[in-house]
Short mmCIF file of C-alpha atoms in Angstrom, two decimals:
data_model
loop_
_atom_site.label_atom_id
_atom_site.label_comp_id
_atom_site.label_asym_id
_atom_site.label_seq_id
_atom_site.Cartn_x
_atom_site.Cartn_y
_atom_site.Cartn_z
CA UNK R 1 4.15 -17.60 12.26
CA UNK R 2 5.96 -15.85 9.16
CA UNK R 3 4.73 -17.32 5.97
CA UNK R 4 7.12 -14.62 3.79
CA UNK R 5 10.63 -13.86 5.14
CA UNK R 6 12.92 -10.82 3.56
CA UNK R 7 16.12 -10.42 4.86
CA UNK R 8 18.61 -7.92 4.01
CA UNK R 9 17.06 -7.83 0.45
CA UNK R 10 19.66 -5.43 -2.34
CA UNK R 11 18.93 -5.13 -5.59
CA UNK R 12 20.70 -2.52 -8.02
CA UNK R 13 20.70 -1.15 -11.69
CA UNK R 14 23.33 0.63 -13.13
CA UNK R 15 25.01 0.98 -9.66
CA UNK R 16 22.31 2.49 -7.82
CA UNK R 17 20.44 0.19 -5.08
CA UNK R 18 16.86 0.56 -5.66
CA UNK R 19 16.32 -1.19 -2.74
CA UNK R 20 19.12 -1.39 -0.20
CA UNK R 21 18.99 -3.25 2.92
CA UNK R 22 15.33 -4.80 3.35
CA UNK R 23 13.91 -6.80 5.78
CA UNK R 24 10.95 -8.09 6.95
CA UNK R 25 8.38 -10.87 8.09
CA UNK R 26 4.63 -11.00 7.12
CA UNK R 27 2.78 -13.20 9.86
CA UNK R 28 -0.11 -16.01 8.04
CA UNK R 29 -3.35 -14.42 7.96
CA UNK R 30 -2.55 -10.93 8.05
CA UNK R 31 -2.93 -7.76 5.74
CA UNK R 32 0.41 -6.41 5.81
CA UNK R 33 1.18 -3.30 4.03
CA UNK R 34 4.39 -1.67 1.70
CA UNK R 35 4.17 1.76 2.26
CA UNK R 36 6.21 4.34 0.18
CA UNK R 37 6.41 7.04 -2.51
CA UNK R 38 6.96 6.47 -5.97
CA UNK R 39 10.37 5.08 -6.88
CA UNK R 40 11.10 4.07 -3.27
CA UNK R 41 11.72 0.43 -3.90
CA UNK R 42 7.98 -0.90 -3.35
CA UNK R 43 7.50 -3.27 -6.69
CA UNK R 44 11.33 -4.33 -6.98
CA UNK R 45 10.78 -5.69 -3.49
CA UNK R 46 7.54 -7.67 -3.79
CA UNK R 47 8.96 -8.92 -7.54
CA UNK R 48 11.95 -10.45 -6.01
CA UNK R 49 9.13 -12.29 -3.21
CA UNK R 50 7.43 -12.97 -6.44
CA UNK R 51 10.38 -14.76 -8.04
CA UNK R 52 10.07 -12.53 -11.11
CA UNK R 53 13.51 -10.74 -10.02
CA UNK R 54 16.96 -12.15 -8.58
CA UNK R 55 18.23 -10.00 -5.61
CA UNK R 56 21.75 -9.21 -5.74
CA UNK R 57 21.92 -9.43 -2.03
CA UNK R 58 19.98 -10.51 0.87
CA UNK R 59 17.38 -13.67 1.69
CA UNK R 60 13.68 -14.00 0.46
CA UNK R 61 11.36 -16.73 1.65
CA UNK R 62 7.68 -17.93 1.20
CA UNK R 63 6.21 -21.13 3.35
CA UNK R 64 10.05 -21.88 3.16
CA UNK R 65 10.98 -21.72 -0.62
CA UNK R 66 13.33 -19.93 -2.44
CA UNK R 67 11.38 -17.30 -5.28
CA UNK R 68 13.86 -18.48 -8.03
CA UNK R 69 15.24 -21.62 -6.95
CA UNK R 70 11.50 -23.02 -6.54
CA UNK R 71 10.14 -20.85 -8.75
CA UNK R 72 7.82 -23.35 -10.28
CA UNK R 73 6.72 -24.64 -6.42
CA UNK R 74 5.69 -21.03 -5.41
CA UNK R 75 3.25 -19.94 -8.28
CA UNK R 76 1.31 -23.35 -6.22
CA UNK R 77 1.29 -21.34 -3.19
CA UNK R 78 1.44 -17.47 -4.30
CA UNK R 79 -0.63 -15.19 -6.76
CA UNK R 80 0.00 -11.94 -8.00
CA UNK R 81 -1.81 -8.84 -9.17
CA UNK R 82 1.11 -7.02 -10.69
CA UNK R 83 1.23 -3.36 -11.13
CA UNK R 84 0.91 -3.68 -14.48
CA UNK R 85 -1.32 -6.33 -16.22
CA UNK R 86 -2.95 -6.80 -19.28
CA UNK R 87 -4.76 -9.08 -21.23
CA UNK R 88 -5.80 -9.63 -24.91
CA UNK R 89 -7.98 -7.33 -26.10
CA UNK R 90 -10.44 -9.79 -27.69
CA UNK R 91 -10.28 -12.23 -24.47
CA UNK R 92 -13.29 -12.84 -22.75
CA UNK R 93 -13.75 -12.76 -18.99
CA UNK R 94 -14.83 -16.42 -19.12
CA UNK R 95 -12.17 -17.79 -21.62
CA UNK R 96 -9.44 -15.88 -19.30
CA UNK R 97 -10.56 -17.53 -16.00
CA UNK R 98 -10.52 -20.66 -17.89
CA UNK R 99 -7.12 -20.40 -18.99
CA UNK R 100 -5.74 -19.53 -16.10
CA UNK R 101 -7.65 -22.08 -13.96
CA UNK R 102 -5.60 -24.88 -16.85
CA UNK R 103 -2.36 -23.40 -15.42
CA UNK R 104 -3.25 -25.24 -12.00
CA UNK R 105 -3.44 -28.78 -10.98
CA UNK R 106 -6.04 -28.18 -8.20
CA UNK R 107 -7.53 -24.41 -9.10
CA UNK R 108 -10.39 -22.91 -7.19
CA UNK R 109 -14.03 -23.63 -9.11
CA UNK R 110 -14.11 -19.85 -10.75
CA UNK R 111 -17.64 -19.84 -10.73
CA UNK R 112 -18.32 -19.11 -7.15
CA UNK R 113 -14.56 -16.66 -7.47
CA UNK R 114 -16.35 -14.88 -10.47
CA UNK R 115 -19.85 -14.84 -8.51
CA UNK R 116 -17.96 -13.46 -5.07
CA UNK R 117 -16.04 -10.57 -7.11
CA UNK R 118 -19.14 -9.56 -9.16
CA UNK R 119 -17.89 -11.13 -12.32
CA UNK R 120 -20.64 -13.35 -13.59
CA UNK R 121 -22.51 -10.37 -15.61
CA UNK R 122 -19.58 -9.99 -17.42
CA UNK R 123 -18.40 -13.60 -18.62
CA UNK R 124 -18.91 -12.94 -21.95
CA UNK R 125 -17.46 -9.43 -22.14
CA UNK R 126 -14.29 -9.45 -23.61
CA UNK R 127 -11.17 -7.33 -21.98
CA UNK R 128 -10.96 -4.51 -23.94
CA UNK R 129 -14.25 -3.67 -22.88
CA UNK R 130 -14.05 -3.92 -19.41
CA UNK R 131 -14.14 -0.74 -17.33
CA UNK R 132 -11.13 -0.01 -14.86
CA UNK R 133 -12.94 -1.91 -11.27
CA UNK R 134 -13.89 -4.89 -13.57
CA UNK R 135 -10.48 -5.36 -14.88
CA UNK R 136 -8.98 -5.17 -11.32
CA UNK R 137 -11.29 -7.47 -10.28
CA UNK R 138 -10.67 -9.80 -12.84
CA UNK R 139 -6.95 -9.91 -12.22
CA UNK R 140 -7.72 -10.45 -8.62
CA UNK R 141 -9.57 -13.32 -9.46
CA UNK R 142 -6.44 -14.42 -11.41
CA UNK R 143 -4.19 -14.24 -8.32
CA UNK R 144 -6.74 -16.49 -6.46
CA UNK R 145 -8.11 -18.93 -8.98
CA UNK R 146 -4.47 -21.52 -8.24
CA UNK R 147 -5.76 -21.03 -4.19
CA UNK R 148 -2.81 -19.44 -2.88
CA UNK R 149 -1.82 -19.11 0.47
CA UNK R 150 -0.10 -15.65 -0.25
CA UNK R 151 -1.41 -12.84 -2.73
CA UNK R 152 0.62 -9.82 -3.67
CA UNK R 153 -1.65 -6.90 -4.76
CA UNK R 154 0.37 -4.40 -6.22
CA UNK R 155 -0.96 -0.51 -6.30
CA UNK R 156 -4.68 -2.49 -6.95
CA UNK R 157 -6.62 0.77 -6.79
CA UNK R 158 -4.71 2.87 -8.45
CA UNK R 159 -6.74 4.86 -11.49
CA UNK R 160 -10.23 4.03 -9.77
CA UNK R 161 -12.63 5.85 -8.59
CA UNK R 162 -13.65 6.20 -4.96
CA UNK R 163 -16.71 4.12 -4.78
CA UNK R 164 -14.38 1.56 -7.23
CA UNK R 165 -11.35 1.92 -4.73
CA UNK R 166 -14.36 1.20 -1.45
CA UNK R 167 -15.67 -2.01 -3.15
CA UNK R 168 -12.04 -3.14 -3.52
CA UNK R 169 -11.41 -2.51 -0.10
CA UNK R 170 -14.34 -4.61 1.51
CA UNK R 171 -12.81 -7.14 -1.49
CA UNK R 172 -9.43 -7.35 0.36
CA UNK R 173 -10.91 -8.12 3.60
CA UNK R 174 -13.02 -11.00 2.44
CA UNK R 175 -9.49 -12.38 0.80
CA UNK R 176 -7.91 -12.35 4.34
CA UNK R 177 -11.32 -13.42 5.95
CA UNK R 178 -10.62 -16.28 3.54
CA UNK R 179 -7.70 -17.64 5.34
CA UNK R 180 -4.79 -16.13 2.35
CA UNK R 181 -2.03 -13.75 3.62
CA UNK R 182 -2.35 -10.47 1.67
CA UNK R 183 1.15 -8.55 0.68
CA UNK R 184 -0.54 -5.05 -0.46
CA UNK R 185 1.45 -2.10 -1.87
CA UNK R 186 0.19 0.77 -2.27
CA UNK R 187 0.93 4.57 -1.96
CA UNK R 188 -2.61 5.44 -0.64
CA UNK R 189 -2.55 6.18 3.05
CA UNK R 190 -5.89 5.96 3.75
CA UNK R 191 -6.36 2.38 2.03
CA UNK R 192 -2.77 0.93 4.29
CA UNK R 193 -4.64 2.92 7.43
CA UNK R 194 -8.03 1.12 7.00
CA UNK R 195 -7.13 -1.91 5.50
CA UNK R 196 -3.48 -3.67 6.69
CA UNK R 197 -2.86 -5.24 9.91
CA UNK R 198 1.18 -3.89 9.71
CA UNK R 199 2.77 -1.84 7.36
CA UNK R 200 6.61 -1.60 6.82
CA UNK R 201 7.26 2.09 5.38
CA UNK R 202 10.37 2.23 2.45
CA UNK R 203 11.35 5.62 2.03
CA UNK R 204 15.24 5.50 -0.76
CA UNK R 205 15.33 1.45 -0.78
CA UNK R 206 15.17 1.31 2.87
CA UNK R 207 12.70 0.11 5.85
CA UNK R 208 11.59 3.86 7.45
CA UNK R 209 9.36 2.11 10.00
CA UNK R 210 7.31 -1.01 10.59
CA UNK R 211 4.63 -0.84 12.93
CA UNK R 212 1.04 -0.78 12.60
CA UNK R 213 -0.76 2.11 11.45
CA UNK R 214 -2.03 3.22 14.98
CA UNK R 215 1.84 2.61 15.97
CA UNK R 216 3.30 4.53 13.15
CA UNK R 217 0.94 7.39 14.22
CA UNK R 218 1.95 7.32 17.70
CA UNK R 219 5.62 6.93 17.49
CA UNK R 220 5.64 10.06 14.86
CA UNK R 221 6.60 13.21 16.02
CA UNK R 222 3.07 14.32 14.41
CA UNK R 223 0.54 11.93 16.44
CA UNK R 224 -1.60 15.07 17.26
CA UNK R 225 -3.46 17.32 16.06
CA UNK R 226 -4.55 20.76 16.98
CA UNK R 227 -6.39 23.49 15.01
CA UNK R 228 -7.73 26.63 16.38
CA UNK R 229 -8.57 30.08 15.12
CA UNK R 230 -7.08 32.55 18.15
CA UNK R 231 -9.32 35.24 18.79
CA UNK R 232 -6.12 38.04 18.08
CA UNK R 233 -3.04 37.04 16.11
CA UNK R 234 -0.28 34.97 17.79
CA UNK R 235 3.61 35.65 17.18
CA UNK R 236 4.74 33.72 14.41
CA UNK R 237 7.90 33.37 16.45
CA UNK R 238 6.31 31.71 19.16
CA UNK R 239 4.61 29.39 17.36
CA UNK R 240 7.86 27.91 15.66
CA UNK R 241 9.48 28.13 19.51
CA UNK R 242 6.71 25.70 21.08
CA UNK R 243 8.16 22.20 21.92
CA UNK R 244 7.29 18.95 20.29
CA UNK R 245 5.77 20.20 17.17
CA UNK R 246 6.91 18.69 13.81
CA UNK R 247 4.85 21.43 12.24
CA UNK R 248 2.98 24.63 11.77
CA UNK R 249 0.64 25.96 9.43
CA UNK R 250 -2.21 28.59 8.70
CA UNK R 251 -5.67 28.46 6.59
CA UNK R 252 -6.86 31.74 6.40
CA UNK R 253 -7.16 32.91 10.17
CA UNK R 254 -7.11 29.00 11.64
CA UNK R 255 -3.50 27.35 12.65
CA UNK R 256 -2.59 23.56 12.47
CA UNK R 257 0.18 22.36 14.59
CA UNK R 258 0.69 18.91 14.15
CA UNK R 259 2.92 17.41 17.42
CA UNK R 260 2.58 15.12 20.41
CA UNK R 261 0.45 14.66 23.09
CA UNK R 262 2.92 17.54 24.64
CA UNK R 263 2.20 19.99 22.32
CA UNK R 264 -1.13 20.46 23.33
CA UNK R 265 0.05 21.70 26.34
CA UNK R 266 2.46 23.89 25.00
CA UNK R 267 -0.89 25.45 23.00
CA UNK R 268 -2.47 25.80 25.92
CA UNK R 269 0.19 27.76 28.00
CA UNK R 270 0.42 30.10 25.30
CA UNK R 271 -2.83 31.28 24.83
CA UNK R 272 -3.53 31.68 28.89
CA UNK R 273 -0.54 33.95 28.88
CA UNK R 274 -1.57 35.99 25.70
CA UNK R 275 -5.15 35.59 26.85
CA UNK R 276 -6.40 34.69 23.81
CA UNK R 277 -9.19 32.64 23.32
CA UNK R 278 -9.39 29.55 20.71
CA UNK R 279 -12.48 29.29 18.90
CA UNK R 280 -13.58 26.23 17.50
CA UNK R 281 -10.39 24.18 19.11
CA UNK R 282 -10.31 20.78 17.51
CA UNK R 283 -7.44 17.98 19.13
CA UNK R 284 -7.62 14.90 16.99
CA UNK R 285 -5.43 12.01 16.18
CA UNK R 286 -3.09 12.31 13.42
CA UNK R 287 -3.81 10.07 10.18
CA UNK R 288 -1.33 8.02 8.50
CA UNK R 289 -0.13 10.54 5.77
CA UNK R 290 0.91 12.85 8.90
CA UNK R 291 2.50 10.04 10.17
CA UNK R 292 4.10 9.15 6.67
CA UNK R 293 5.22 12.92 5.79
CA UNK R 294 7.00 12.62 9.43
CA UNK R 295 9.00 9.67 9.08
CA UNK R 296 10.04 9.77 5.25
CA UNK R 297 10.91 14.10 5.90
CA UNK R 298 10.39 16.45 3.18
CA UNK R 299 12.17 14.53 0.32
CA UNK R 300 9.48 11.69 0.73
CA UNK R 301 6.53 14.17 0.48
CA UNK R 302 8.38 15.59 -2.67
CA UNK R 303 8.68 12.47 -4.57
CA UNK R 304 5.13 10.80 -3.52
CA UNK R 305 3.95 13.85 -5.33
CA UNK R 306 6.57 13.92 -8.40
CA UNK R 307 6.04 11.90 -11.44
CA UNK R 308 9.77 11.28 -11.51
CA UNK R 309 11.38 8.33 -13.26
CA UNK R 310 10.93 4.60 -11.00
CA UNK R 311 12.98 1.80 -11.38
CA UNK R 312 10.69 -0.41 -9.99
CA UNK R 313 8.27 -0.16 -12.80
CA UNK R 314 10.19 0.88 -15.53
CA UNK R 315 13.65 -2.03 -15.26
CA UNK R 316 12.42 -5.08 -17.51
CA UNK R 317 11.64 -8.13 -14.95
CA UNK R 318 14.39 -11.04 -14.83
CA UNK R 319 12.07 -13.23 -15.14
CA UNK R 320 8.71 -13.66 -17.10
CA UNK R 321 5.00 -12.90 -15.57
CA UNK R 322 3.39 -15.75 -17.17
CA UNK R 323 2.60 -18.47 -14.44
CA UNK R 324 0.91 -15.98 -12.52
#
């Protein structure tokens, strides 16, 4: 049953829809995943399920209530780890738990919260002095001290390190073991791969695809892959000419062709009639960034890796972040 509802969800500045068109419905009890590259309408879309913006267009709905209408009635139900948080420098982890656990009429006890996200050495550190993992912990225990029955994580990993970003992970899954619907963003394939149960891609303020990672990888043109180094070089020519491939390319002497199932046929074919042999042939499953790369095309792979302007983090909020 869909606890958050988003449908046909527009929201513009200065003329230009950052996110045009949206829709989707996040089932109770899942992990379900916002997938896209920087400035593709990710935030904008989870603050207007937040409540902290007013679409111009479109429906939004958690457990039945409106974000802005009944505001006040959803920060009872919903918590949020925004993208960007802070807190004052001289507050201590203790004194901020605290506070926030006043802003509740039935809050979660925080001293089992602060035991479960490895908090309790560090009650009496203040915030300034807490590295990167603790703070993101902190404001997870934030979005969970009022006992939601959604939390929004937005980009939580982002700026840790790998053995930070792991922890979190394992983190995540205990929230949804928990019985709380998690509404993750992130631009991290491998974290939406591993960790959500669905994942709705937004590539320009759109909905790309919405499938599950193992169904995004199969429906993309790039579900395989093949690598080989041929034993004598191959024609370039008829390498681009073999059927279902989204793409070829070389490493020193080894090719990767990323296509369907097909394709591997295709390989195949060729090298019996060139009679060339492939050493150290590897077929293997696409991962999600293949998959991703595939269904948001070349301008997608250019802007997850530009640091180009985005409204969604940059446009002040119509509404304040205190309450969550």
């Amino acid at each position: 049953m869909a606890i958050v509802e988003v449908s046909g969800l527009r929201k513009a500045y200065g003329g230009r829809a950052v996110v045009d068109g949206v829709s989707f419905a996040v089932d109770e009890g899942e992990i379900f995943g916002i997938l896209g590259p920087n400035g593709a309408g990710k935030t904008t879309t989870v603050e207007c399920v937040e409540g902290l913006r007013t679409a111009d267009a479109g429906t939004v709905r958690v457990a039945g209530l409106d974000p802005v209408a009944d505001h006040e009635r959803l920060t009872h139900i919903l918590g949020a780890q925004l993208q960007e948080s802070e807190l004052q420098p001289k507050l201590t982890v203790r004194e901020a738990l605290g506070l926030y656990s006043a802003f509740f009429p039935k809050p979660v006890d925080w001293r089992p919260l602060a035991e479960r996200l490895g908090l309790t050495p560090e009650l009496t550190t203040r915030f300034a002095k807490l590295s990167g993992g603790q703070k993101q912990r902190l404001f997870i225990a934030l979005a969970l001290i009022g006992a939601p029955r959604v939390v929004v994580l937005d980009e939580l990993t982002t700026g840790l390190d790998p053995r930070a970003r792991r922890d979190t992970w394992a983190l995540i899954e205990d929230i949804r073991d928990s019985g709380v619907t998690v509404l993750l963003v992130t631009h991290f394939m491998e974290e939406a791969q591993r960790l959500c149960d669905r994942i709705a891609v937004i590539d320009k303020g759109r909905v790309a695809a919405l499938d599950s990672p193992g169904g995004l990888i199969a429906r993309s043109a790039a579900s395989t892959v093949i690598s080989f180094t041929p034993s004598r070089p191959l024609d370039d020519r008829e390498l681009a000419a073999l059927p279902q491939t989204a793409s070829i390319r070389t490493s020193g002497d080894r090719i990767v062709i990323n296509g369907t199932d097909e394709a591997v046929n295709a390989v195949i074919s060729l090298l019996a009639r060139h009679r060339v042999t492939a050493r150290q042939l590897r077929v293997t499953e696409a991962s999600l960034d293949d998959a991703f790369l595939d269904l948001t095309g070349e301008a997608g792979a250019s802007a997850r890796e530009a640091s180009s302007y985005a409204p969604d983090s940059h446009v002040p909020a119509d509404r304040s972040e205190e309450g969550f």
